[in-house]
Amino acid sequence: MSDVLRIERQGPIEIWTITRPKALNALNAAVIDALTEAAIAADADADLRAIVLTGEGKAFVAGADIAAMQSLTPAEAGAFAAKGQAMGERFERLGVPVIAAVNGFALGGGCELAMSCDIVIAGARAKFGQPEVNLGVIPGFGGTQRLARRVGATKALDLCLTGRFVGAEEAVSMGLAARRVEGDVVEEALAIARTIAAKGPVAVSYAKRAIHENADADLSTGLAAERNLFALCFATSDQSEGMTAFLEKRAAEFTGA
Ligand code: DAK
């Protein structure tokens, strides 16, 4: 049991809450290690269908831990960035979707962590930003790359060069967040997780994979990958069950096989 990450289970769904509220859930090595370990365990959990990631208190994650980073040497900074980037890639490669329930500040490494998740839900108090230039550094956990891919270079440059924060509405309008919610952002994320958990698990994981693995591919390469994964769906009993259930006008009972 980690003292910086609380993991709760609701049926096939896990809720991961980062619990460093006094430091606004800043990412230090302990948090990154705990998230990485949780992701490794999740990958081995055949019954898990979705993860909701959030932060305790008024922040999702207010960035990499500035106190921990202050005296890093260039070599140590490189190692820290590698650790954070590996965590982000691990999230993207997870077979189950991760939904970021952004309850408050998602800044720097926190914005980068949210962008490593599959669906970003912004609560009314969400604030996104890449303010690293205020500290004399640049994003180090993939921010310059994932942000530009999500929102385009024009808006990524605006955020990364000025360090300004954007609220939920602007985050949705620029494509950084998928939805904005007025109510409880974790409840909304859980509702989305339950919706996904009722789908064919293999199909969900293939859809996620097709999008992430081919984000930088040219269209014909991406279409070839999609074609292969689509064909592989027909090797599952879930494909047969899903289509049979539709034709029999009943709810499908997916097993993930
Ligand atoms: N790290 C450590 N502590 C933090 C923190 C952070 N990122 N953000 C906040 N805190 C701490 C504050 O120091 C304060 O601690 P105490 O003074 O109570 O001990 C506590 O959380 C509450 O914060 P505030 O008192 O400031 O709360 P306010 O509501 O007034 O302001 C704020 C909230 C989020 C606007 C403000 O705290 C703020 O501006 N925080 C810093 C946000 C920020 O700059 N985030 C980006 C961090 S840099 C790289 C690898 C990674 C990265 C870069 C390079 N390489 C290795 C190449 C990533 C960098 C970042 O993420």
Short mmCIF file of C-alpha atoms and ligand atoms in Angstrom, two decimals, residues 22-24 26 58 62-67 69 77 80-81 105 107-109 112 131-132 135 137-141 165, ligand 1:
data_model
loop_
_atom_site.label_atom_id
_atom_site.label_comp_id
_atom_site.label_asym_id
_atom_site.label_seq_id
_atom_site.Cartn_x
_atom_site.Cartn_y
_atom_site.Cartn_z
CA LYS A 22 -0.05 19.37 0.74
CA ALA A 23 2.30 19.56 -2.26
CA LEU A 24 -0.65 19.73 -4.69
CA ALA A 26 3.45 17.13 -7.28
CA LYS A 58 -7.53 21.02 -5.04
CA ALA A 62 0.56 20.66 -10.01
CA GLY A 63 3.62 19.44 -11.86
CA ALA A 64 6.85 17.67 -11.30
CA ASP A 65 8.08 18.29 -7.75
CA ILE A 66 10.03 21.52 -7.97
CA ALA A 67 11.77 20.96 -4.63
CA MET A 69 14.13 18.92 -9.16
CA ALA A 77 17.47 15.62 -14.89
CA PHE A 80 14.15 11.95 -14.07
CA ALA A 81 12.68 12.89 -17.45
CA PHE A 105 -4.51 22.09 -11.28
CA LEU A 107 0.22 21.82 -14.63
CA GLY A 108 3.55 20.90 -16.13
CA GLY A 109 4.08 17.20 -15.41
CA GLU A 112 1.62 15.77 -19.29
CA PRO A 131 4.33 26.71 -16.97
CA GLU A 132 7.87 25.24 -16.99
CA LEU A 135 11.13 27.95 -13.82
CA VAL A 137 13.06 24.75 -18.00
CA ILE A 138 10.89 23.16 -20.66
CA PRO A 139 8.36 20.33 -20.27
CA GLY A 140 10.26 17.09 -19.67
CA PHE A 141 7.60 14.39 -19.52
CA PHE A 165 -3.25 28.38 -17.59
N1 DAK B 1 6.25 21.06 -6.83
C1 DAK B 1 6.42 21.07 -5.49
N2 DAK B 1 5.59 21.69 -4.66
C2 DAK B 1 4.54 22.34 -5.19
C3 DAK B 1 4.30 22.37 -6.58
C4 DAK B 1 5.22 21.68 -7.42
N3 DAK B 1 5.08 21.59 -8.75
N4 DAK B 1 3.19 23.11 -6.82
C5 DAK B 1 2.76 23.50 -5.60
N5 DAK B 1 3.56 23.06 -4.63
C6 DAK B 1 3.45 23.26 -3.18
C7 DAK B 1 3.73 24.71 -2.81
O1 DAK B 1 5.14 24.91 -2.71
C8 DAK B 1 3.03 24.80 -1.47
O2 DAK B 1 3.82 24.19 -0.49
P1 DAK B 1 3.94 24.84 1.00
O3 DAK B 1 4.46 26.21 0.80
O4 DAK B 1 2.53 24.81 1.54
O5 DAK B 1 4.87 23.90 1.70
C9 DAK B 1 1.79 23.95 -1.69
O6 DAK B 1 2.09 23.08 -2.78
C10 DAK B 1 0.56 24.75 -2.04
O7 DAK B 1 0.89 25.57 -3.14
P2 DAK B 1 0.56 27.15 -3.16
O8 DAK B 1 0.57 27.72 -1.78
O9 DAK B 1 1.44 27.78 -4.18
O10 DAK B 1 -0.95 27.10 -3.68
P3 DAK B 1 -1.72 28.24 -4.51
O11 DAK B 1 -3.14 27.79 -4.56
O12 DAK B 1 -1.40 29.61 -4.00
O13 DAK B 1 -1.10 28.16 -5.99
C11 DAK B 1 -0.38 26.95 -7.97
C12 DAK B 1 -1.32 26.97 -6.75
C13 DAK B 1 -0.57 25.60 -8.63
C14 DAK B 1 -0.77 28.05 -8.96
C15 DAK B 1 1.08 27.18 -7.49
O14 DAK B 1 1.35 26.24 -6.44
C16 DAK B 1 2.07 26.94 -8.58
O15 DAK B 1 2.29 27.79 -9.46
N6 DAK B 1 2.73 25.79 -8.51
C17 DAK B 1 3.79 25.44 -9.44
C18 DAK B 1 3.17 25.00 -10.75
C19 DAK B 1 4.23 24.69 -11.75
O16 DAK B 1 5.09 25.51 -12.07
N7 DAK B 1 4.15 23.47 -12.23
C20 DAK B 1 5.14 22.99 -13.18
C21 DAK B 1 6.22 22.35 -12.40
S1 DAK B 1 7.59 22.05 -13.43
C22 DAK B 1 12.13 17.65 -16.77
C23 DAK B 1 11.23 16.81 -16.17
C24 DAK B 1 10.02 17.26 -15.85
C25 DAK B 1 9.68 18.56 -16.04
C26 DAK B 1 10.59 19.41 -16.59
C27 DAK B 1 11.80 18.97 -16.97
N8 DAK B 1 13.40 17.18 -17.08
C28 DAK B 1 14.03 16.33 -16.14
C29 DAK B 1 14.08 17.63 -18.23
C30 DAK B 1 8.44 19.02 -15.58
C31 DAK B 1 8.42 20.18 -14.95
C32 DAK B 1 7.29 20.62 -14.19
O17 DAK B 1 6.25 20.01 -14.09
#
